[in-house]
mmCIF file of C-alpha atoms in Angstrom:
data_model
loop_
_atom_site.group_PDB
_atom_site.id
_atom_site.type_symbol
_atom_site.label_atom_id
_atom_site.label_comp_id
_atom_site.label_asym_id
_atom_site.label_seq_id
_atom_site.Cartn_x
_atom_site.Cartn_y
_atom_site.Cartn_z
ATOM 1 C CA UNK P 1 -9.864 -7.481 -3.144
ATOM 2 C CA UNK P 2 -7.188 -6.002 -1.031
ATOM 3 C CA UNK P 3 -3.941 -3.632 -1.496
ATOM 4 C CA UNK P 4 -1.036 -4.644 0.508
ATOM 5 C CA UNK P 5 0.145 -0.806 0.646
ATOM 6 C CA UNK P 6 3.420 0.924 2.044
ATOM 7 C CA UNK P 7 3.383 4.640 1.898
ATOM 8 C CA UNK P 8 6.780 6.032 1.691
ATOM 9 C CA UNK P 9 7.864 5.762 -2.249
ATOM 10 C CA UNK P 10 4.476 5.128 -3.114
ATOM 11 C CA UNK P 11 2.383 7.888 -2.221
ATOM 12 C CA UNK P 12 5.240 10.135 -0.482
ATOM 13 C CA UNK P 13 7.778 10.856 -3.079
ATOM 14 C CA UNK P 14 10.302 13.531 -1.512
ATOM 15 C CA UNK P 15 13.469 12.755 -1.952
ATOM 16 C CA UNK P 16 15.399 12.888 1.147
ATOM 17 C CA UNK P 17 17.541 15.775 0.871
ATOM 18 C CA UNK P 18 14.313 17.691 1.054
ATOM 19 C CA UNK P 19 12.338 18.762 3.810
ATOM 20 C CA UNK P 20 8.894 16.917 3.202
ATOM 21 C CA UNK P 21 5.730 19.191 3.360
ATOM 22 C CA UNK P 22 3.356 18.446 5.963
ATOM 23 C CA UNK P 23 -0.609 18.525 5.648
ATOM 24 C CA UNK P 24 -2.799 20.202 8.408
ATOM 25 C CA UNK P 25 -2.957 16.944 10.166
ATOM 26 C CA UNK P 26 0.547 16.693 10.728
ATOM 27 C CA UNK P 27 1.315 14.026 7.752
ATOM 28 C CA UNK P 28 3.628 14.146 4.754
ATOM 29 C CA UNK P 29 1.568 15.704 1.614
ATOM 30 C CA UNK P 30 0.997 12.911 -1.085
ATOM 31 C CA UNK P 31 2.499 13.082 -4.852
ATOM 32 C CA UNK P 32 -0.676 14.149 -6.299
ATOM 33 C CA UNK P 33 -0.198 11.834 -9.445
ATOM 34 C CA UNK P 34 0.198 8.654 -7.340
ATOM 35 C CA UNK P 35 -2.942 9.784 -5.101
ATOM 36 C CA UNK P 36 -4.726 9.994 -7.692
ATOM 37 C CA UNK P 37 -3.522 6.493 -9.384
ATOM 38 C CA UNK P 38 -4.542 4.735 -6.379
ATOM 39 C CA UNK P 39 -8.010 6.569 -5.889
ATOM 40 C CA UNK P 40 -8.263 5.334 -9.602
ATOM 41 C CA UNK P 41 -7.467 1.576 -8.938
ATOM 42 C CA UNK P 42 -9.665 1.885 -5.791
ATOM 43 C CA UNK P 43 -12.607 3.118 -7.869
ATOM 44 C CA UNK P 44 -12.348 0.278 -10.205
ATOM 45 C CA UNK P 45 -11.730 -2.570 -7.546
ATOM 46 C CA UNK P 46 -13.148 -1.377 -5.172
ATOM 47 C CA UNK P 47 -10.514 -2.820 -2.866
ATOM 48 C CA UNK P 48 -9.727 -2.859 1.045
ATOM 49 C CA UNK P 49 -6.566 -1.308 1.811
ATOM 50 C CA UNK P 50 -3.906 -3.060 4.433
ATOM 51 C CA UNK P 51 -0.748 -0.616 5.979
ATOM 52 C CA UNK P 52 2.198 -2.228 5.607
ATOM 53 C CA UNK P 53 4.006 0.912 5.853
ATOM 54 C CA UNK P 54 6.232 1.351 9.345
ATOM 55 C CA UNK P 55 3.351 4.391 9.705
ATOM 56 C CA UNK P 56 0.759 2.378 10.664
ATOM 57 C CA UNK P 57 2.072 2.408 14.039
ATOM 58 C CA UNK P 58 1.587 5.851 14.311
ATOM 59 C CA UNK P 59 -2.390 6.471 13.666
ATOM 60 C CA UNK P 60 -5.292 4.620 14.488
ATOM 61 C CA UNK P 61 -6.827 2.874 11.981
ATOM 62 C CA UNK P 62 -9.316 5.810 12.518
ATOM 63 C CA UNK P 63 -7.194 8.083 11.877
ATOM 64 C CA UNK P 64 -5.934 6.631 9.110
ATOM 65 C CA UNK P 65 -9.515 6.830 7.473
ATOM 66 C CA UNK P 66 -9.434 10.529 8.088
ATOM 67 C CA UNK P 67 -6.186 10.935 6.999
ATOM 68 C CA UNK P 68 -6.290 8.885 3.350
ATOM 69 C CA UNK P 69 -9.996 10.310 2.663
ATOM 70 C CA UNK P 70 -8.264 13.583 3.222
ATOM 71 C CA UNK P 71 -5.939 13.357 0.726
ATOM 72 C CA UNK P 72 -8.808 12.284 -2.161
ATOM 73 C CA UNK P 73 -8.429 8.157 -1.326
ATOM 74 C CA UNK P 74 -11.925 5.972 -0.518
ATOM 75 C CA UNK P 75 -11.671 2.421 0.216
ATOM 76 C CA UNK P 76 -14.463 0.608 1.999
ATOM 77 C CA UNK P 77 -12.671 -0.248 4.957
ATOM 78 C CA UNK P 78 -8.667 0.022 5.826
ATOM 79 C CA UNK P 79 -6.367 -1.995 8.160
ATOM 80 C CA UNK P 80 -3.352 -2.521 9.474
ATOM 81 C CA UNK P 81 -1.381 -5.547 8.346
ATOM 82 C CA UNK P 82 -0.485 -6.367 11.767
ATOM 83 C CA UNK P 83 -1.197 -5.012 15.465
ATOM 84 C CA UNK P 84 2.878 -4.248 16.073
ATOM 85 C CA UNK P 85 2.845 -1.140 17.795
ATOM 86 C CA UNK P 86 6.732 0.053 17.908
ATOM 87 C CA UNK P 87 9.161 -0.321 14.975
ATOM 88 C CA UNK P 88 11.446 -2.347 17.719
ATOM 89 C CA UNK P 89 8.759 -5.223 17.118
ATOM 90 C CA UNK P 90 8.390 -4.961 13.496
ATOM 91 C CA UNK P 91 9.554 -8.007 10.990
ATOM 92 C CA UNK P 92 10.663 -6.944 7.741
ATOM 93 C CA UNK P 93 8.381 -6.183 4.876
ATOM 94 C CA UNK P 94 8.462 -9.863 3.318
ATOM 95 C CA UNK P 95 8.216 -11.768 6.527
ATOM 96 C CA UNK P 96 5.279 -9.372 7.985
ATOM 97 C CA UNK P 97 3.405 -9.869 3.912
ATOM 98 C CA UNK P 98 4.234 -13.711 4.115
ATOM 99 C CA UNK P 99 2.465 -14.190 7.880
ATOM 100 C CA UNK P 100 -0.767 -12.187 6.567
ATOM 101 C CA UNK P 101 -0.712 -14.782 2.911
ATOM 102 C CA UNK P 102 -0.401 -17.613 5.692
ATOM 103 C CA UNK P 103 -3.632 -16.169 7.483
ATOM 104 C CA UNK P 104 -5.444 -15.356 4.780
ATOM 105 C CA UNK P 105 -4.302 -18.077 2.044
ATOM 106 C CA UNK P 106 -4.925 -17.183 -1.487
ATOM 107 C CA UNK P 107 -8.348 -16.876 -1.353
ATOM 108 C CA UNK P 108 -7.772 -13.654 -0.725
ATOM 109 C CA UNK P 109 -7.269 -11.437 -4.281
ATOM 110 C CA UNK P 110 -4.512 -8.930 -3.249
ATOM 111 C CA UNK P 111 -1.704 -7.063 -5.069
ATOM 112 C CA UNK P 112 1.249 -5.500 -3.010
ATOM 113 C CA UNK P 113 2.663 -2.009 -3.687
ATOM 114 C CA UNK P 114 5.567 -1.056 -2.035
ATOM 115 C CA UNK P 115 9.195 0.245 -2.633
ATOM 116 C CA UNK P 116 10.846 -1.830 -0.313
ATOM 117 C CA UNK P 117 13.299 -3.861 -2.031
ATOM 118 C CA UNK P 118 12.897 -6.820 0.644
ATOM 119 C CA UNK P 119 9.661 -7.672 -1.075
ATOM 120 C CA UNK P 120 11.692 -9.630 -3.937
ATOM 121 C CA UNK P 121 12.265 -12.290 -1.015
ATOM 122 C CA UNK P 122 9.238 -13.436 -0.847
ATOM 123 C CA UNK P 123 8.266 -16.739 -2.550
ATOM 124 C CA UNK P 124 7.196 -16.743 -6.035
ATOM 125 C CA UNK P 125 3.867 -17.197 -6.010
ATOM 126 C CA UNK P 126 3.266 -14.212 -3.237
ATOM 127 C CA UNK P 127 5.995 -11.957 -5.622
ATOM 128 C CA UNK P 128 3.852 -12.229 -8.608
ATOM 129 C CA UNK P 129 1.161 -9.930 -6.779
ATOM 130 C CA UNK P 130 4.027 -7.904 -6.212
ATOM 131 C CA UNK P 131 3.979 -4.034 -7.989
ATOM 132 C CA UNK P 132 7.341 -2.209 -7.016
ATOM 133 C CA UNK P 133 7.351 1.371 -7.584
ATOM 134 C CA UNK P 134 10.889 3.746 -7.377
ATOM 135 C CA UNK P 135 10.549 5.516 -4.680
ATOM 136 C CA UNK P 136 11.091 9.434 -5.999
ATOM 137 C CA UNK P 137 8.339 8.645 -8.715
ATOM 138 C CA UNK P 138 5.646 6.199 -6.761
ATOM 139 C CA UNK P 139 2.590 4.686 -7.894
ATOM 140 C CA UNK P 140 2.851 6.019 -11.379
ATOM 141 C CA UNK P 141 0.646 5.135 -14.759
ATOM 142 C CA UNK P 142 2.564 1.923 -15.474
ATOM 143 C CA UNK P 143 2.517 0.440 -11.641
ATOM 144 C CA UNK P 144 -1.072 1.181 -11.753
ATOM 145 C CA UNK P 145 -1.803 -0.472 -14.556
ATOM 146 C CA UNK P 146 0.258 -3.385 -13.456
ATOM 147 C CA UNK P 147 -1.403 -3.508 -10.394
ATOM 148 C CA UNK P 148 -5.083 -3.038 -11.753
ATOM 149 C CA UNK P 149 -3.800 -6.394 -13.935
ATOM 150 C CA UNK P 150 -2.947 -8.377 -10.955
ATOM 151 C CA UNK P 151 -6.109 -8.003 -9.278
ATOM 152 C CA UNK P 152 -8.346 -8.173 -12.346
ATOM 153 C CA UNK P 153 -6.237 -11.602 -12.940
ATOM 154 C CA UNK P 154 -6.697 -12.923 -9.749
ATOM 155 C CA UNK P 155 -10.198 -12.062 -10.238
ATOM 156 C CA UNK P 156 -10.703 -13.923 -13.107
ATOM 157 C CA UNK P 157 -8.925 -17.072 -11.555
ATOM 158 C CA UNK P 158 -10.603 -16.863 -8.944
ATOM 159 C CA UNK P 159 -14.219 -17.046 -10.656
#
């Protein structure tokens, strides 16, 4: 199982008239609540995580292991959705999610959680594994549980 995951709106929730709080490792401090949410969905999928957020370009997928276990989230292994390394070569969020469904196909159980309102261009049947959270609130107790239900669907289907 894999989450498709963007950072900004879902686990940063500052609003942008306020200066955002940085952590010791020089990265915006997580909403607590969403943190938690997806340590929670993590612990019951035990799912792979893929950056889609426009960060990724800025840590090594090292780092980004440090940086996520840090902040209370374990998955078994974490990626990068792409290798773009500069926001000047970056598609937008539905293109650079429909390239990685092409690769992978939908063998591949996956749920996508994200803010980013280009997401509701992708096609149907990639926007139904689709969990859009508002980005001053993030991955609250309803995305969560809309996102545990996409993956434990797919799982079923799958089987």
């Amino acid at each position: 199982m894999v989450i498709l995951l963007d950072i900004d709106g879902v686990l940063v929730t500052t609003p942008s008239w306020r200066k955002v709080e940085l952590l010791a490792d020089g990265f915006m401090k997580f909403n607590e609540k969403a943190a938690s949410n997806l340590a929670h969905i993590l612990k019951q999928t035990n799912a792979s995580i893929v950056l889609t957020t426009t960060h990724r370009i800025t840590y090594s997928v090292d780092e980004w292991i440090v940086l996520l276990k840090t902040r209370g989230i374990h998955s078994p292994t974490i990626s990068k959705i792409n290798n773009v390394e500069s926001i000047a070569e970056m598609a937008d969020r539905a293109t650079e999610i429909s390239i990685w469904v092409a690769k992978k196909g939908f063998t591949e159980r996956f749920v996508i959680i994200d803010d980013d309102l280009s997401i509701n261009g992708l096609p149907p049947e990639i926007k139904k594994r689709c969990v859009l959270t508002k980005p001053m609130i993030g991955l609250d107790t309803e995305a969560t549980e809309n996102a545990l239900a996409i993956l434990m669907h797919s799982q079923k289907s799958d089987k």
